[in-house]
Short mmCIF file of C-alpha atoms in Angstrom, two decimals:
data_model
loop_
_atom_site.label_atom_id
_atom_site.label_comp_id
_atom_site.label_asym_id
_atom_site.label_seq_id
_atom_site.Cartn_x
_atom_site.Cartn_y
_atom_site.Cartn_z
CA MET A 1 -17.88 -14.92 8.81
CA ILE A 2 -16.24 -14.63 5.37
CA ASP A 3 -13.47 -12.48 6.51
CA ASN A 4 -12.93 -14.80 9.57
CA VAL A 5 -12.63 -17.77 7.29
CA VAL A 6 -10.18 -15.92 5.01
CA LEU A 7 -8.18 -14.69 7.86
CA ILE A 8 -7.77 -18.23 9.36
CA VAL A 9 -6.84 -19.75 6.01
CA THR A 10 -4.51 -17.06 5.08
CA GLY A 11 -2.79 -17.07 8.30
CA THR A 12 -2.44 -20.78 8.33
CA LEU A 13 -0.84 -20.52 4.82
CA HIS A 14 1.65 -18.18 6.30
CA GLU A 15 2.36 -20.57 9.28
CA ARG A 16 0.85 -18.33 11.91
CA ASP A 17 -0.46 -19.68 15.22
CA VAL A 18 -4.18 -20.40 15.04
CA GLN A 19 -4.84 -19.09 18.57
CA GLU A 20 -3.35 -15.61 17.51
CA LEU A 21 -5.46 -15.62 14.45
CA LEU A 22 -8.66 -16.59 16.43
CA GLU A 23 -8.12 -13.59 18.62
CA LYS A 24 -8.28 -11.23 15.56
CA CYS A 25 -11.51 -12.76 14.24
CA HIS A 26 -14.71 -10.76 14.38
CA PRO A 27 -16.92 -12.03 17.03
CA LEU A 28 -20.15 -11.90 14.98
CA GLY A 29 -18.61 -14.20 12.49
CA MET A 30 -17.44 -16.97 14.87
CA PHE A 31 -18.60 -20.50 14.78
CA ASP A 32 -17.67 -23.58 16.80
CA SER A 33 -15.44 -25.36 14.27
CA ILE A 34 -13.50 -22.32 12.95
CA ALA A 35 -10.23 -23.45 14.31
CA THR A 36 -10.49 -26.74 12.15
CA LEU A 37 -10.02 -24.56 9.07
CA ALA A 38 -6.31 -24.76 9.60
CA VAL A 39 -6.28 -28.40 8.67
CA ALA A 40 -7.72 -27.91 5.17
CA GLN A 41 -5.26 -28.10 2.28
CA ASN A 42 -7.50 -27.10 -0.59
CA MET A 43 -10.96 -25.77 -1.21
CA ARG A 44 -12.76 -29.09 -1.35
CA GLU A 45 -11.41 -30.07 1.98
CA LEU A 46 -12.32 -26.64 3.31
CA TYR A 47 -15.76 -27.15 2.33
CA ARG A 48 -16.13 -30.87 3.21
CA LEU A 49 -14.47 -30.75 6.58
CA VAL A 50 -15.70 -27.45 8.11
CA LEU A 51 -17.90 -25.11 5.91
CA VAL A 52 -20.54 -27.61 4.90
CA ASP A 53 -22.22 -27.02 8.36
CA THR A 54 -21.98 -23.26 8.38
CA PRO A 55 -24.19 -20.67 6.86
CA LEU A 56 -21.61 -20.30 4.16
CA ALA A 57 -22.17 -23.77 2.61
CA PRO A 58 -24.81 -22.71 0.10
CA TYR A 59 -22.32 -20.11 -1.25
CA PHE A 60 -19.86 -22.73 -2.41
CA SER A 61 -20.63 -23.80 -5.93
CA GLU A 62 -20.84 -27.36 -7.06
CA ARG A 63 -17.71 -26.89 -9.05
CA ILE A 64 -15.32 -26.69 -6.09
CA THR A 65 -11.81 -27.72 -7.22
CA SER A 66 -9.09 -29.48 -5.45
CA GLU A 67 -6.57 -26.70 -6.25
CA ASP A 68 -4.31 -25.87 -3.44
CA LEU A 69 -5.06 -22.81 -1.29
CA ASP A 70 -2.65 -19.98 -2.43
CA ASP A 71 -2.92 -16.22 -2.15
CA MET A 72 -4.81 -15.83 -5.53
CA ASN A 73 -7.22 -18.71 -4.89
CA ILE A 74 -7.95 -17.45 -1.39
CA GLU A 75 -8.64 -13.98 -2.79
CA ILE A 76 -10.97 -15.43 -5.54
CA MET A 77 -12.68 -17.45 -2.76
CA ARG A 78 -13.24 -14.40 -0.60
CA ASN A 79 -14.75 -12.45 -3.49
CA THR A 80 -16.79 -15.37 -4.82
CA LEU A 81 -18.25 -15.99 -1.28
CA TYR A 82 -18.96 -12.32 -0.90
CA LYS A 83 -20.66 -12.16 -4.20
CA ALA A 84 -22.95 -15.09 -3.33
CA TYR A 85 -23.76 -13.72 -0.06
CA LEU A 86 -24.78 -10.26 -1.51
CA GLU A 87 -27.01 -11.97 -4.29
CA ASP A 88 -28.61 -14.09 -1.51
CA PHE A 89 -29.29 -11.12 0.58
CA TYR A 90 -30.66 -9.26 -2.36
CA GLN A 91 -33.04 -12.00 -3.37
CA PHE A 92 -34.10 -12.28 0.35
CA CYS A 93 -34.89 -8.58 0.52
CA GLN A 94 -36.91 -8.74 -2.72
CA LYS A 95 -38.98 -11.48 -1.40
CA LEU A 96 -39.88 -9.31 1.77
CA GLY A 97 -41.33 -6.78 -0.61
CA GLY A 98 -42.76 -3.39 0.43
CA ALA A 99 -40.65 -0.48 1.64
CA THR A 100 -37.88 -2.88 2.93
CA SER A 101 -37.37 -4.30 -0.61
CA GLU A 102 -37.42 -0.87 -2.15
CA ILE A 103 -34.72 0.62 0.28
CA MET A 104 -32.58 -2.50 0.65
CA SER A 105 -32.44 -3.20 -3.00
CA ASP A 106 -31.05 0.43 -3.57
CA LEU A 107 -28.51 -0.02 -0.68
CA LEU A 108 -27.43 -3.53 -1.95
CA ALA A 109 -27.25 -2.44 -5.55
CA PHE A 110 -24.95 0.46 -4.59
CA GLU A 111 -22.88 -2.02 -2.60
CA ALA A 112 -22.56 -4.34 -5.60
CA ASP A 113 -21.59 -1.50 -7.82
CA ARG A 114 -18.95 -0.23 -5.41
CA ARG A 115 -17.61 -3.78 -5.12
CA ALA A 116 -17.28 -4.05 -8.90
CA VAL A 117 -15.40 -0.81 -9.06
CA ASN A 118 -13.06 -1.64 -6.26
CA ILE A 119 -12.38 -5.14 -7.82
CA THR A 120 -11.59 -3.54 -11.05
CA ILE A 121 -9.16 -0.92 -9.68
CA ASN A 122 -7.43 -3.36 -7.37
CA SER A 123 -7.01 -5.97 -10.05
CA ILE A 124 -5.27 -3.55 -12.43
CA GLY A 125 -1.75 -4.70 -13.07
CA THR A 126 -2.27 -8.01 -11.24
CA GLU A 127 -2.45 -11.65 -12.63
CA LEU A 128 -6.29 -11.72 -12.54
CA THR A 129 -7.49 -12.35 -15.87
CA ARG A 130 -10.56 -10.50 -17.48
CA ASP A 131 -12.77 -13.47 -17.24
CA ASP A 132 -11.93 -14.15 -13.53
CA ARG A 133 -12.52 -10.52 -12.83
CA LYS A 134 -15.97 -10.40 -14.45
CA LYS A 135 -16.96 -13.58 -12.53
CA LEU A 136 -16.31 -11.66 -9.28
CA TYR A 137 -19.00 -9.05 -10.14
CA SER A 138 -22.42 -9.50 -8.67
CA ASN A 139 -25.54 -10.25 -10.91
CA PHE A 140 -27.38 -7.18 -10.02
CA GLY A 141 -26.91 -3.47 -9.51
CA LEU A 142 -26.95 -0.53 -11.78
CA LEU A 143 -23.86 -1.47 -13.69
CA TYR A 144 -25.15 -4.98 -14.31
CA PRO A 145 -24.71 -6.15 -17.12
CA TYR A 146 -23.39 -3.62 -19.50
CA GLY A 147 -21.26 -1.67 -17.03
CA HIS A 148 -19.71 -4.91 -15.88
CA GLU A 149 -18.68 -5.83 -19.56
CA GLU A 150 -16.85 -2.58 -19.86
CA LEU A 151 -15.33 -2.61 -16.47
CA ALA A 152 -13.87 -6.08 -17.08
CA VAL A 153 -11.61 -4.80 -19.77
CA CYS A 154 -10.48 -1.51 -18.03
CA GLU A 155 -6.71 -1.48 -17.66
CA ASP A 156 -6.32 1.92 -15.83
CA ILE A 157 -8.17 4.39 -13.52
CA ASP A 158 -9.16 6.77 -16.47
CA GLN A 159 -10.86 3.80 -18.21
CA VAL A 160 -12.85 3.10 -15.12
CA ARG A 161 -13.82 6.77 -14.85
CA ALA A 162 -14.91 6.74 -18.44
CA VAL A 163 -17.26 3.73 -17.81
CA MET A 164 -18.59 5.19 -14.56
CA GLU A 165 -19.36 8.56 -15.86
CA LYS A 166 -22.04 7.15 -18.14
CA TYR A 167 -24.17 6.42 -15.12
CA PRO A 168 -25.58 9.59 -13.49
CA PRO A 169 -25.63 8.41 -9.89
CA TYR A 170 -21.84 7.93 -10.16
CA GLN A 171 -21.00 10.98 -12.22
CA SER A 172 -20.83 13.16 -9.03
CA ILE A 173 -18.59 10.67 -7.36
CA PHE A 174 -16.07 10.64 -10.20
CA ALA A 175 -16.35 14.37 -10.75
CA LYS A 176 -14.69 15.00 -7.34
CA MET A 177 -11.48 13.31 -8.56
CA SER A 178 -8.97 14.60 -10.79
CA TYR A 179 -7.74 12.62 -13.71
CA GLY A 180 -5.57 9.52 -12.81
CA GLU A 181 -6.30 9.86 -9.14
CA SER A 182 -8.00 7.19 -7.07
CA GLN A 183 -7.05 8.36 -3.57
CA MET A 184 -10.22 10.15 -2.81
CA LEU A 185 -12.46 7.60 -4.48
CA ASP A 186 -13.00 5.54 -1.21
CA LYS A 187 -14.05 8.61 0.69
CA ALA A 188 -16.41 9.63 -2.14
CA PHE A 189 -17.96 6.16 -2.09
CA TYR A 190 -18.36 6.28 1.59
CA GLU A 191 -20.02 9.67 1.58
CA GLU A 192 -22.53 8.45 -1.09
CA GLU A 193 -23.26 5.38 1.12
CA VAL A 194 -23.86 7.42 4.19
CA LYS A 195 -26.10 9.72 2.18
CA ARG A 196 -28.17 6.63 1.01
CA LEU A 197 -28.16 5.04 4.64
CA CYS A 198 -29.45 8.28 6.28
CA LEU A 199 -32.33 8.34 3.72
CA ALA A 200 -33.48 4.96 4.91
CA PHE A 201 -34.55 6.72 8.13
CA GLU A 202 -36.88 8.88 6.09
CA GLN A 203 -39.46 6.09 5.59
CA GLN A 204 -41.27 4.27 8.26
CA PHE A 205 -42.03 0.66 9.07
CA HIS A 206 -39.33 -1.28 7.24
CA TYR A 207 -36.53 -3.34 8.33
CA GLY A 208 -33.88 -1.42 6.31
CA VAL A 209 -33.28 0.87 9.21
CA PHE A 210 -31.51 -2.00 11.06
CA PHE A 211 -29.15 -2.45 8.27
CA ALA A 212 -28.63 1.30 7.87
CA TYR A 213 -27.97 1.59 11.63
CA MET A 214 -25.32 -1.10 11.57
CA ARG A 215 -23.60 0.33 8.45
CA LEU A 216 -23.57 3.86 9.98
CA ARG A 217 -22.01 2.53 13.14
CA GLU A 218 -19.45 0.80 11.16
CA GLN A 219 -18.64 4.19 9.55
CA GLU A 220 -18.40 5.86 12.94
CA ILE A 221 -15.78 3.13 13.83
CA ARG A 222 -13.93 3.92 10.61
CA ASN A 223 -13.87 7.58 11.40
CA LEU A 224 -12.63 6.95 14.91
CA MET A 225 -9.98 4.57 13.71
CA TRP A 226 -8.82 7.20 11.14
CA ILE A 227 -8.74 10.08 13.70
CA SER A 228 -6.77 7.91 16.14
CA GLU A 229 -4.24 7.08 13.35
CA CYS A 230 -3.86 10.72 12.48
CA VAL A 231 -3.30 11.68 16.06
CA ALA A 232 -0.90 8.86 16.66
CA GLN A 233 1.15 9.82 13.67
CA ASN A 234 0.98 13.56 14.56
CA GLN A 235 -0.77 14.43 11.27
CA LYS A 236 -3.85 16.04 12.55
CA SER A 237 -4.03 18.09 9.53
CA ARG A 238 -4.88 14.99 7.45
CA VAL A 239 -8.08 14.05 9.56
CA HIS A 240 -10.47 15.42 7.15
CA ASP A 241 -8.90 13.25 4.26
CA SER A 242 -10.98 10.41 5.18
CA VAL A 243 -13.69 11.32 7.99
CA VAL A 244 -17.15 11.22 6.63
CA PHE A 245 -19.72 13.24 8.47
CA ILE A 246 -22.95 11.40 9.24
CA PHE A 247 -26.45 13.17 9.43
CA MET B 1 60.74 32.70 -0.44
CA GLU B 2 58.36 32.68 -3.35
CA ASP B 3 58.22 28.92 -3.24
CA GLN B 4 57.37 28.92 0.48
CA ASP B 5 54.58 31.39 -0.18
CA LYS B 6 53.24 29.12 -2.96
CA ALA B 7 53.37 26.04 -0.80
CA ARG B 8 51.55 27.97 1.98
CA THR B 9 48.98 29.31 -0.27
CA SER B 10 48.16 25.78 -1.75
CA GLU B 11 47.97 24.35 1.70
CA ASN B 12 45.73 26.99 2.59
CA GLN B 13 43.54 26.13 -0.44
CA LEU B 14 43.57 22.58 0.37
CA GLU B 15 42.47 23.22 3.96
CA GLU B 16 39.57 25.51 2.58
CA GLU B 17 38.53 22.81 0.26
CA ASN B 18 38.33 20.25 2.93
CA VAL B 19 36.30 22.48 5.05
CA VAL B 20 33.86 23.27 2.11
CA THR B 21 33.67 19.52 1.46
CA PHE B 22 32.85 18.76 4.94
CA LEU B 23 30.19 21.56 5.03
CA ASP B 24 28.63 20.34 1.79
CA SER B 25 28.41 16.70 2.90
CA MET B 26 26.80 17.79 6.08
CA ASP B 27 24.25 19.87 4.23
CA ALA B 28 23.58 17.06 2.08
CA TYR B 29 23.10 14.75 5.09
CA LEU B 30 20.64 17.09 6.76
CA THR B 31 18.75 17.35 3.60
CA LEU B 32 18.57 13.69 3.24
CA ILE B 33 17.42 13.25 6.91
CA ASP B 34 14.59 15.76 6.08
CA SER B 35 13.69 13.89 2.96
CA LEU B 36 13.61 10.52 4.82
CA SER B 37 11.38 12.02 7.47
CA SER B 38 8.83 13.23 4.98
CA THR B 39 8.94 9.95 3.12
CA LEU B 40 8.37 7.88 6.10
CA ARG B 41 5.50 10.12 7.24
CA GLN B 42 3.89 9.83 3.84
CA GLY B 43 4.38 6.01 3.89
CA TRP B 44 2.84 5.44 7.41
CA LEU B 45 -0.06 7.66 6.42
CA GLU B 46 -0.59 5.75 3.19
CA LEU B 47 -0.58 2.41 5.07
CA ALA B 48 -3.15 3.81 7.56
CA SER B 49 -5.25 4.90 4.46
CA ALA B 50 -4.97 1.50 3.02
CA ARG B 51 -6.03 -0.08 6.31
CA HIS B 52 -8.97 2.40 6.47
CA SER B 53 -9.96 1.39 3.03
CA MET B 54 -9.47 -2.38 3.11
CA GLY B 55 -10.28 -3.06 6.76
CA ALA B 56 -8.19 -3.60 9.74
CA SER B 57 -8.51 -7.33 9.50
CA ARG B 58 -7.07 -7.39 5.99
CA ILE B 59 -3.87 -5.35 6.87
CA SER B 60 -2.47 -6.58 10.16
CA SER B 61 0.77 -7.97 11.41
CA SER B 62 -1.01 -11.31 12.03
CA LEU B 63 -0.92 -11.89 8.22
CA PHE B 64 2.84 -11.69 7.95
CA ASP B 65 4.44 -14.74 6.41
CA LEU B 66 6.58 -16.66 8.83
CA LYS B 67 7.66 -19.24 6.38
CA LEU B 68 11.35 -19.30 5.50
CA HIS B 69 12.08 -17.31 2.43
CA SER B 70 14.96 -15.34 0.84
CA ALA B 71 15.18 -11.64 1.54
CA ALA B 72 13.61 -9.47 -1.11
CA THR B 73 16.25 -6.73 -0.60
CA SER B 74 19.71 -6.94 0.74
CA LEU B 75 22.55 -4.56 1.67
CA ARG B 76 26.06 -5.10 0.64
CA VAL B 77 28.84 -3.37 2.59
CA THR B 78 32.29 -2.93 0.92
CA GLU B 79 35.27 -0.97 1.96
CA ASP B 80 36.48 1.54 -0.53
CA ASP B 81 39.58 3.63 -0.49
CA GLY B 82 38.10 6.91 0.04
CA LYS B 83 39.72 10.26 -0.79
CA TYR B 84 40.93 10.95 2.55
CA VAL B 85 40.54 7.67 4.68
CA MET B 86 41.46 4.19 3.79
CA ASN B 87 38.72 1.54 4.00
CA GLN B 88 35.91 3.91 4.08
CA PRO B 89 32.75 1.81 4.38
CA HIS B 90 30.39 1.93 1.29
CA PHE B 91 26.84 0.77 1.19
CA THR B 92 24.97 -0.62 -1.71
CA LEU B 93 21.34 -1.53 -1.70
CA CYS B 94 20.28 -4.58 -3.87
CA LYS B 95 16.59 -4.32 -4.31
CA TRP B 96 14.26 -7.26 -5.13
CA ALA B 97 17.35 -9.51 -5.49
CA SER B 98 17.22 -13.15 -5.32
CA SER B 99 19.62 -14.52 -2.92
CA ASP B 100 19.99 -17.69 -4.83
CA ASP B 101 21.87 -16.13 -7.71
CA GLY B 102 23.24 -13.33 -5.88
CA LYS B 103 22.46 -10.83 -8.59
CA CYS B 104 20.43 -7.72 -8.31
CA CYS B 105 17.33 -7.63 -10.41
CA SER B 106 17.36 -3.84 -10.72
CA GLY B 107 17.18 -0.65 -8.82
CA GLU B 108 20.54 -0.79 -7.37
CA ALA B 109 21.11 2.40 -5.61
CA LYS B 110 24.90 3.02 -5.52
CA PHE B 111 26.35 6.12 -4.57
CA ASP B 112 30.09 6.67 -4.69
CA GLY B 113 31.56 8.96 -2.13
CA ASP B 114 33.52 10.71 -4.89
CA GLU B 115 30.54 11.40 -6.85
CA LEU B 116 28.88 12.95 -3.82
CA GLN B 117 31.83 15.22 -3.23
CA LYS B 118 31.87 16.36 -6.92
CA LYS B 119 28.11 17.16 -6.68
CA SER B 120 28.29 18.85 -3.40
CA VAL B 121 31.21 21.15 -4.56
CA SER B 122 29.44 22.42 -7.73
CA PRO B 123 27.52 25.60 -7.10
CA GLN B 124 24.05 24.78 -6.86
CA LEU B 125 21.10 26.03 -4.83
CA ARG B 126 19.93 23.53 -2.22
CA TYR B 127 16.29 22.98 -1.13
CA ARG B 128 15.50 21.17 1.96
CA GLY B 129 13.11 18.32 1.85
CA THR B 130 14.31 16.93 -1.48
CA SER B 131 17.18 14.90 -2.36
CA GLN B 132 19.85 16.55 -4.33
CA PHE B 133 21.26 13.37 -5.94
CA ASP B 134 20.24 11.79 -9.21
CA GLU B 135 17.82 8.75 -9.11
CA PRO B 136 19.59 5.38 -9.47
CA GLN B 137 21.00 4.96 -12.76
CA GLU B 138 19.17 1.59 -13.36
CA ILE B 139 15.52 1.28 -14.18
CA GLN B 140 13.42 4.28 -13.10
CA GLU B 141 10.50 2.73 -11.37
CA LYS B 142 7.30 4.78 -11.87
CA SER B 143 5.09 5.38 -8.92
CA PRO B 144 2.18 2.82 -8.81
CA THR B 145 -0.37 5.58 -8.47
CA SER B 146 1.13 8.42 -10.64
CA ASN B 147 -1.32 8.56 -13.46
CA GLY B 148 -3.37 5.30 -13.56
CA SER B 149 -1.29 3.84 -16.42
CA PRO B 150 -1.29 0.08 -16.26
CA LEU B 151 1.46 -1.72 -14.36
CA SER B 152 3.40 -4.14 -16.38
CA LEU B 153 3.94 -7.60 -14.83
CA ASP B 154 6.49 -8.28 -17.23
CA SER B 155 9.25 -6.68 -15.32
CA PRO B 156 10.81 -8.95 -12.62
CA VAL B 157 10.69 -6.05 -10.19
CA GLN B 158 7.01 -5.63 -10.43
CA LYS B 159 6.43 -9.22 -9.75
CA GLN B 160 8.51 -9.04 -6.73
CA ARG B 161 6.55 -6.16 -5.51
CA HIS B 162 3.31 -7.81 -6.02
CA LYS B 163 4.75 -11.04 -4.46
CA SER B 164 5.64 -9.21 -1.28
CA LEU B 165 2.35 -7.53 -1.07
CA SER B 166 0.62 -10.70 -1.59
CA VAL B 167 0.59 -11.52 2.14
CA PHE B 168 -2.21 -9.13 2.47
CA GLY B 169 -4.15 -10.47 -0.55
CA THR B 170 -3.93 -10.47 -4.24
CA LEU B 171 -6.43 -7.62 -4.82
CA VAL B 172 -4.99 -4.83 -2.69
CA SER B 173 -5.83 -1.24 -2.67
CA PRO B 174 -3.61 1.16 -4.75
CA LYS B 175 -3.07 3.07 -1.39
CA LEU B 176 -1.25 -0.02 -0.10
CA ARG B 177 1.07 -0.18 -3.25
CA ALA B 178 1.77 3.53 -2.71
CA ALA B 179 2.77 2.87 0.86
CA GLN B 180 5.00 0.05 -0.46
CA PHE B 181 6.69 2.53 -2.87
CA SER B 182 7.15 5.14 -0.21
CA PHE B 183 8.92 2.70 2.16
CA GLU B 184 10.98 1.62 -0.72
CA THR B 185 12.04 5.20 -1.35
CA ALA B 186 12.79 5.56 2.35
CA LEU B 187 15.13 2.55 2.21
CA GLU B 188 17.05 3.98 -0.74
CA THR B 189 17.29 7.24 1.22
CA ILE B 190 18.59 5.56 4.33
CA VAL B 191 21.33 3.78 2.19
CA GLU B 192 22.22 7.35 0.78
CA ILE B 193 22.29 8.68 4.36
CA ALA B 194 24.71 5.92 5.37
CA ASN B 195 27.03 6.70 2.42
CA ILE B 196 27.06 10.38 2.84
CA ARG B 197 27.58 10.12 6.59
CA SER B 198 30.72 7.98 5.86
CA SER B 199 31.97 10.62 3.45
CA MET B 200 31.13 13.30 6.04
CA LEU B 201 32.91 11.63 8.90
CA SER B 202 36.03 11.17 6.78
CA ALA B 203 35.87 14.86 5.69
CA PHE B 204 35.59 15.82 9.27
CA ASP B 205 38.55 13.76 10.23
CA GLN B 206 40.53 15.60 7.58
CA VAL B 207 39.43 18.96 8.81
CA GLN B 208 40.42 18.01 12.35
CA LYS B 209 43.81 16.99 11.07
CA ASP B 210 44.33 20.26 9.37
CA ILE B 211 43.34 22.12 12.51
CA GLU B 212 45.80 20.03 14.55
CA SER B 213 48.53 20.78 12.05
CA ILE B 214 47.86 24.41 12.06
CA SER B 215 47.93 24.62 15.76
CA THR B 216 51.15 22.56 15.89
CA GLY B 217 52.60 24.84 13.16
CA GLU B 218 51.65 27.93 15.24
CA GLN B 219 53.43 26.50 18.33
#
């Protein structure tokens, strides 16, 4: 739903046809008044006119500004909403307790840490300030809070590596990459995620298996998309660059 | 008699030079074509990799900006007096230029036909798949993913680069920036190809004329 909202708002900003954008939206994230998003000029209107009646409403803070929706603000909105959703999901799983809480906490903590690393790397060399970057990190996970403090001031990939190598679960991920390289980082994170998702099926009588099933299916889709791209571009030798084997 | 021999010898030398020039320019053309092909392949794969990393919804044609805005890069075509042919077209790429002031910010890839011929005549080993020619004399732009060193937003070129990528969001994957850089390099190579093709065709015309004059002389 967050991706759909951002797609509509971004596409409207770029003067795209709303119907064309609606066709690209994910069906699981659709809601009735989604087309009305095209009318909003700033975040306050976005919330007041449309999102107040959707499940995303609680994720908007009380400090919504009337700043116009531009590329930077939309990006911050996307990441802020996703951060709030992740934290809400984490607290919900904690309340469930038992094996579900144990397994889901591990999976969501990994997701939060991966997001923090990706936000850091993607924001290197952009106009995003250190404070704004830190605000986008989730308030849980292995890296919270000291790792986040260090990631917020990183200015290149090697500094990110230096921070992450202090945490044993991520040492093996960054050990696969050579210095200065970030191309294989996504694949390394996907492999680690798949490993953890597969472990969710080792325990019984918990709800984490449903989440793990969905995420593994998404990984399958990513694999198929990547293989299709390599075939379409006649670069079959590059298939193994990004395919992650499951089970 | 001696004068005639000398004249004939110098004519023969000139004809040979023309043939060598034509062959050199053709070799350069083929090398650039090869280089362009590999650069484009790399760029498309990097784009696919970025889409794989960020998600298909974040990198799609539905996010392209349809608002009216000035072109980030333009091509200037002039007509130079070439070595052999008058009004030989010459192409100049003006990267990341603002059309308001008509000036190029930087990265102008200008290749003079004479420079190309000088380089092609000099005895060098040639390797397929890489461009023989020097990088543009203006600012050398470092690859965004070369060694993880921070990008400076101070340069207007970097700002323009980020601005053009902002249609996909502000926080984009380094793979997308690498794809942008590859396509930028491909664009420069295309302009080089256009210039070298222009020189090659003019050299070919000259060789044709030499052949015709020889066959006329024999008759």
